[in-house]
mmCIF file of C-alpha atoms in Angstrom:
data_model
loop_
_atom_site.group_PDB
_atom_site.id
_atom_site.type_symbol
_atom_site.label_atom_id
_atom_site.label_comp_id
_atom_site.label_asym_id
_atom_site.label_seq_id
_atom_site.Cartn_x
_atom_site.Cartn_y
_atom_site.Cartn_z
ATOM 1 C CA GLU A 361 -28.443 255.447 159.713
ATOM 2 C CA PRO A 362 -27.952 256.136 163.207
ATOM 3 C CA GLU A 363 -26.127 253.685 165.189
ATOM 4 C CA VAL A 364 -24.731 253.370 168.239
ATOM 5 C CA THR A 365 -20.891 253.452 169.231
ATOM 6 C CA GLN A 366 -18.799 252.430 171.639
ATOM 7 C CA THR A 367 -14.756 252.977 172.587
ATOM 8 C CA PRO A 368 -12.785 251.120 173.108
ATOM 9 C CA SER A 369 -14.140 247.632 171.127
ATOM 10 C CA HIS A 370 -10.953 246.138 173.793
ATOM 11 C CA GLN A 371 -10.181 246.647 177.184
ATOM 12 C CA VAL A 372 -7.230 244.860 179.107
ATOM 13 C CA THR A 373 -6.194 245.191 182.826
ATOM 14 C CA GLN A 374 -5.021 244.492 185.808
ATOM 15 C CA MET A 375 -7.888 243.524 188.452
ATOM 16 C CA GLY A 376 -8.032 246.345 190.825
ATOM 17 C CA GLN A 377 -7.954 248.914 188.423
ATOM 18 C CA GLU A 378 -10.544 251.298 187.475
ATOM 19 C CA VAL A 379 -12.192 250.850 183.790
ATOM 20 C CA ILE A 380 -14.081 253.366 181.735
ATOM 21 C CA LEU A 381 -15.971 251.935 179.019
ATOM 22 C CA ARG A 382 -17.393 254.772 176.843
ATOM 23 C CA CYS A 383 -20.581 254.668 175.099
ATOM 24 C CA VAL A 384 -22.200 257.325 171.961
ATOM 25 C CA PRO A 385 -25.819 256.552 172.192
ATOM 26 C CA ILE A 386 -27.563 257.453 169.162
ATOM 27 C CA SER A 387 -28.838 261.515 169.350
ATOM 28 C CA ASN A 388 -32.169 262.096 169.868
ATOM 29 C CA HIS A 389 -32.680 258.760 171.761
ATOM 30 C CA LEU A 390 -33.511 259.171 175.868
ATOM 31 C CA TYR A 391 -32.816 256.562 177.340
ATOM 32 C CA PHE A 392 -29.493 254.491 177.605
ATOM 33 C CA TYR A 393 -28.441 251.040 178.952
ATOM 34 C CA TRP A 394 -25.709 248.624 179.916
ATOM 35 C CA TYR A 395 -25.809 245.435 179.369
ATOM 36 C CA ARG A 396 -23.241 242.185 179.820
ATOM 37 C CA GLN A 397 -22.319 239.096 178.776
ATOM 38 C CA ILE A 398 -19.730 236.628 179.424
ATOM 39 C CA LEU A 399 -17.934 234.599 177.218
ATOM 40 C CA GLY A 400 -20.902 231.837 176.314
ATOM 41 C CA GLN A 401 -23.570 233.038 178.096
ATOM 42 C CA LYS A 402 -26.827 234.830 177.311
ATOM 43 C CA VAL A 403 -26.688 238.618 177.774
ATOM 44 C CA GLU A 404 -27.993 240.740 180.768
ATOM 45 C CA PHE A 405 -29.039 243.367 181.988
ATOM 46 C CA LEU A 406 -26.967 245.972 184.155
ATOM 47 C CA VAL A 407 -28.378 249.554 184.431
ATOM 48 C CA SER A 408 -30.823 251.527 182.850
ATOM 49 C CA PHE A 409 -30.949 255.527 182.566
ATOM 50 C CA TYR A 410 -32.882 257.924 181.964
ATOM 51 C CA ASN A 411 -33.282 262.181 182.139
ATOM 52 C CA ASN A 412 -29.885 262.086 184.824
ATOM 53 C CA GLU A 413 -30.245 259.488 186.952
ATOM 54 C CA ILE A 414 -31.258 255.173 186.935
ATOM 55 C CA SER A 415 -34.284 254.437 186.626
ATOM 56 C CA GLU A 416 -33.656 250.468 187.163
ATOM 57 C CA LYS A 417 -30.239 248.229 188.220
ATOM 58 C CA SER A 418 -29.880 244.978 188.418
ATOM 59 C CA GLU A 419 -28.071 242.318 191.473
ATOM 60 C CA ILE A 420 -24.977 242.805 189.089
ATOM 61 C CA PHE A 421 -25.175 246.810 189.466
ATOM 62 C CA ASP A 422 -23.304 246.760 192.635
ATOM 63 C CA ASP A 423 -21.465 249.771 194.638
ATOM 64 C CA GLN A 424 -18.114 249.248 192.105
ATOM 65 C CA PHE A 425 -20.499 250.361 189.531
ATOM 66 C CA SER A 426 -21.363 254.134 188.197
ATOM 67 C CA VAL A 427 -22.728 255.839 185.498
ATOM 68 C CA GLU A 428 -22.905 258.820 183.951
ATOM 69 C CA ARG A 429 -23.839 261.010 181.255
ATOM 70 C CA PRO A 430 -21.273 263.629 180.897
ATOM 71 C CA ASP A 431 -21.996 266.044 178.161
ATOM 72 C CA GLY A 432 -24.648 265.957 176.275
ATOM 73 C CA SER A 433 -23.661 262.881 174.071
ATOM 74 C CA ASN A 434 -21.364 260.915 175.952
ATOM 75 C CA PHE A 435 -22.437 257.770 178.369
ATOM 76 C CA THR A 436 -19.884 255.715 180.576
ATOM 77 C CA LEU A 437 -19.666 252.950 182.596
ATOM 78 C CA LYS A 438 -16.909 252.859 185.361
ATOM 79 C CA ILE A 439 -16.483 249.948 187.488
ATOM 80 C CA ARG A 440 -13.664 251.479 190.219
ATOM 81 C CA SER A 441 -11.806 247.840 191.238
ATOM 82 C CA THR A 442 -11.710 245.827 188.706
ATOM 83 C CA LYS A 443 -12.079 242.031 189.636
ATOM 84 C CA LEU A 444 -11.725 238.904 187.477
ATOM 85 C CA GLU A 445 -15.167 238.383 187.128
ATOM 86 C CA ASP A 446 -15.518 241.168 185.532
ATOM 87 C CA SER A 447 -14.178 240.495 182.069
ATOM 88 C CA ALA A 448 -16.990 240.177 179.594
ATOM 89 C CA MET A 449 -18.550 242.267 176.585
ATOM 90 C CA TYR A 450 -20.367 244.927 177.437
ATOM 91 C CA PHE A 451 -23.068 246.744 175.602
ATOM 92 C CA CYS A 452 -23.929 249.918 175.887
ATOM 93 C CA ALA A 453 -27.929 250.184 174.095
ATOM 94 C CA SER A 454 -29.811 253.477 173.796
ATOM 95 C CA THR A 455 -33.955 254.133 172.633
ATOM 96 C CA SER A 456 -36.431 256.547 171.830
ATOM 97 C CA LEU A 457 -39.345 258.110 174.411
ATOM 98 C CA GLY A 458 -41.684 255.398 174.278
ATOM 99 C CA GLY A 459 -39.282 252.459 174.546
ATOM 100 C CA GLU A 460 -39.771 250.100 172.179
ATOM 101 C CA THR A 461 -36.483 248.845 170.425
ATOM 102 C CA GLN A 462 -32.786 249.593 171.515
ATOM 103 C CA TYR A 463 -30.504 250.190 169.607
ATOM 104 C CA PHE A 464 -27.326 248.277 170.462
ATOM 105 C CA GLY A 465 -23.545 249.402 170.141
ATOM 106 C CA PRO A 466 -20.848 246.827 169.228
ATOM 107 C CA GLY A 467 -19.322 246.202 172.573
ATOM 108 C CA THR A 468 -16.134 246.889 174.306
ATOM 109 C CA ARG A 469 -14.478 243.778 175.153
ATOM 110 C CA LEU A 470 -13.090 243.551 178.197
ATOM 111 C CA LEU A 471 -10.311 241.069 180.171
ATOM 112 C CA VAL A 472 -9.290 241.837 183.338
ATOM 113 C CA LEU A 473 -5.958 239.929 184.293
ATOM 114 C CA ALA B 293 -41.153 237.512 187.328
ATOM 115 C CA GLN B 294 -40.286 237.303 183.755
ATOM 116 C CA SER B 295 -38.398 235.180 181.749
ATOM 117 C CA VAL B 296 -37.610 233.831 177.961
ATOM 118 C CA THR B 297 -36.472 230.377 177.554
ATOM 119 C CA GLN B 298 -34.809 229.321 174.499
ATOM 120 C CA PRO B 299 -35.216 225.055 175.005
ATOM 121 C CA ASP B 300 -32.815 224.405 172.376
ATOM 122 C CA ILE B 301 -29.063 224.536 173.423
ATOM 123 C CA HIS B 302 -27.525 224.589 169.722
ATOM 124 C CA ILE B 303 -29.151 223.125 166.529
ATOM 125 C CA THR B 304 -27.676 221.038 163.284
ATOM 126 C CA VAL B 305 -29.286 222.173 159.945
ATOM 127 C CA SER B 306 -28.128 221.523 156.864
ATOM 128 C CA GLU B 307 -27.799 223.690 154.437
ATOM 129 C CA GLY B 308 -31.044 224.319 152.217
ATOM 130 C CA ALA B 309 -33.088 222.715 154.697
ATOM 131 C CA SER B 310 -36.167 224.721 156.726
ATOM 132 C CA LEU B 311 -35.171 226.107 160.292
ATOM 133 C CA GLU B 312 -37.330 226.775 163.455
ATOM 134 C CA LEU B 313 -36.056 228.409 166.262
ATOM 135 C CA ARG B 314 -38.063 228.017 169.515
ATOM 136 C CA CYS B 315 -38.818 230.909 172.240
ATOM 137 C CA ASN B 316 -40.774 231.641 175.258
ATOM 138 C CA TYR B 317 -42.038 233.768 176.842
ATOM 139 C CA SER B 318 -43.287 234.952 180.458
ATOM 140 C CA TYR B 319 -44.871 237.965 180.908
ATOM 141 C CA GLY B 320 -48.167 239.192 182.170
ATOM 142 C CA ALA B 321 -48.253 242.073 179.463
ATOM 143 C CA THR B 322 -48.866 242.019 175.793
ATOM 144 C CA PRO B 323 -44.828 241.616 175.564
ATOM 145 C CA TYR B 324 -42.599 243.540 172.756
ATOM 146 C CA LEU B 325 -40.847 240.679 171.291
ATOM 147 C CA PHE B 326 -37.084 240.494 169.305
ATOM 148 C CA TRP B 327 -35.228 238.328 168.184
ATOM 149 C CA TYR B 328 -30.714 239.420 167.682
ATOM 150 C CA VAL B 329 -28.258 237.342 166.394
ATOM 151 C CA GLN B 330 -24.497 237.420 166.785
ATOM 152 C CA SER B 331 -21.856 235.770 164.986
ATOM 153 C CA PRO B 332 -18.634 234.694 167.338
ATOM 154 C CA GLY B 333 -17.189 238.256 168.611
ATOM 155 C CA GLN B 334 -19.765 240.323 167.527
ATOM 156 C CA GLY B 335 -22.606 242.559 168.839
ATOM 157 C CA LEU B 336 -25.827 242.097 168.639
ATOM 158 C CA GLN B 337 -27.835 242.148 165.005
ATOM 159 C CA LEU B 338 -31.884 242.934 165.351
ATOM 160 C CA LEU B 339 -33.426 240.900 163.066
ATOM 161 C CA LEU B 340 -36.911 241.197 163.665
ATOM 162 C CA LYS B 341 -39.788 242.547 166.159
ATOM 163 C CA TYR B 342 -43.482 242.296 167.377
ATOM 164 C CA PHE B 343 -45.188 244.936 168.973
ATOM 165 C CA SER B 344 -48.560 244.283 168.262
ATOM 166 C CA GLY B 345 -51.103 243.345 164.519
ATOM 167 C CA ASP B 346 -50.490 241.064 162.147
ATOM 168 C CA THR B 347 -48.695 237.889 164.219
ATOM 169 C CA LEU B 348 -46.353 236.847 161.468
ATOM 170 C CA VAL B 349 -43.675 239.301 161.247
ATOM 171 C CA GLN B 350 -40.709 239.131 158.788
ATOM 172 C CA GLY B 351 -37.397 240.512 159.314
ATOM 173 C CA ILE B 352 -34.333 240.496 157.319
ATOM 174 C CA LYS B 353 -32.395 237.537 156.158
ATOM 175 C CA GLY B 354 -35.491 235.719 154.869
ATOM 176 C CA PHE B 355 -35.972 235.565 158.550
ATOM 177 C CA GLU B 356 -40.129 235.147 160.016
ATOM 178 C CA ALA B 357 -41.035 234.796 163.755
ATOM 179 C CA GLU B 358 -44.682 234.175 164.716
ATOM 180 C CA PHE B 359 -46.894 235.595 168.041
ATOM 181 C CA LYS B 360 -48.809 232.784 169.921
ATOM 182 C CA ARG B 361 -50.105 234.062 172.482
ATOM 183 C CA SER B 362 -52.155 231.334 173.706
ATOM 184 C CA GLN B 363 -48.744 229.428 173.989
ATOM 185 C CA SER B 364 -46.245 232.112 174.793
ATOM 186 C CA SER B 365 -43.772 232.176 171.716
ATOM 187 C CA PHE B 366 -42.378 233.723 169.119
ATOM 188 C CA ASN B 367 -39.829 230.829 167.236
ATOM 189 C CA LEU B 368 -38.360 232.248 164.875
ATOM 190 C CA ARG B 369 -38.192 230.258 160.793
ATOM 191 C CA LYS B 370 -36.426 230.411 158.240
ATOM 192 C CA PRO B 371 -37.048 228.648 154.882
ATOM 193 C CA SER B 372 -33.996 227.212 153.576
ATOM 194 C CA VAL B 373 -30.926 228.135 155.622
ATOM 195 C CA HIS B 374 -27.523 229.205 154.101
ATOM 196 C CA TRP B 375 -24.167 228.615 155.912
ATOM 197 C CA SER B 376 -23.509 232.083 156.441
ATOM 198 C CA ASP B 377 -26.826 231.211 159.276
ATOM 199 C CA ALA B 378 -24.333 230.107 161.997
ATOM 200 C CA ALA B 379 -24.461 231.841 164.467
ATOM 201 C CA GLU B 380 -26.033 232.736 167.902
ATOM 202 C CA TYR B 381 -30.236 233.175 168.129
ATOM 203 C CA PHE B 382 -31.524 234.868 171.092
ATOM 204 C CA CYS B 383 -34.356 235.816 171.357
ATOM 205 C CA ALA B 384 -35.907 238.608 173.551
ATOM 206 C CA VAL B 385 -38.542 240.567 175.972
ATOM 207 C CA GLY B 386 -38.614 244.030 175.881
ATOM 208 C CA GLY B 387 -39.992 247.558 177.658
ATOM 209 C CA ILE B 388 -40.148 245.653 180.499
ATOM 210 C CA GLY B 389 -40.482 247.759 184.060
ATOM 211 C CA GLY B 390 -39.572 251.255 184.163
ATOM 212 C CA GLY B 391 -37.274 251.353 182.182
ATOM 213 C CA PHE B 392 -37.578 249.366 179.406
ATOM 214 C CA LYS B 393 -35.237 246.687 179.793
ATOM 215 C CA THR B 394 -34.250 243.759 177.787
ATOM 216 C CA ILE B 395 -34.286 240.409 178.611
ATOM 217 C CA PHE B 396 -33.003 238.072 176.804
ATOM 218 C CA GLY B 397 -32.977 234.586 176.514
ATOM 219 C CA ALA B 398 -30.072 231.989 176.804
ATOM 220 C CA GLY B 399 -29.121 231.798 172.812
ATOM 221 C CA THR B 400 -29.683 229.023 170.526
ATOM 222 C CA ARG B 401 -26.281 228.434 168.285
ATOM 223 C CA LEU B 402 -27.014 227.426 165.096
ATOM 224 C CA PHE B 403 -24.482 225.045 163.715
ATOM 225 C CA VAL B 404 -25.124 224.537 159.428
ATOM 226 C CA LYS B 405 -23.100 221.164 157.794
ATOM 227 C CA ALA B 406 -22.861 221.777 154.302
#
């Protein structure tokens, strides 16, 4: 069964550094998403992406964040200058046209020191 | 605004006993409803989903959920809990807005005692 993959599984970085989280969505899917889950809290929507542009973003997704689909398979989340409060699990998801069921990746655990 | 409420932060159930996890949602249109399970440090596994039709839906691992429009609820049930069911359970509403985002509840942590 096709699945969403994410790399790396864990990343540790210093405050102020840039990080790029990578995702490979399911190949025929058209909508792509990033969600965040701070330890012990609920999963929060960050951004949705369709047709090479952001279709919706939350208030969390400020100027420090950006997303890109650099080629036909990858979908990335960049955090320009990480803060301590960016420490969280980041989930990528994708869905086909119609957007009924989102398929989530295994997550990247980001720790900012 | 859309929201998902899981009123129980944690629940403890004896192994073999029945389980019901509560979920209420606030959404203007007919919702897409989901239950996910998350083991510690792991990703999100889809247990079941409701889009339309029969309001009682069956999922994996012996779980089922019932959609009740009049109560805006989508409660998750299992007739006999196993120790391996101990995890965090998230109710979610999907297909929201132009980007079809998903909104999650705060989660219910299930503890299973022997």
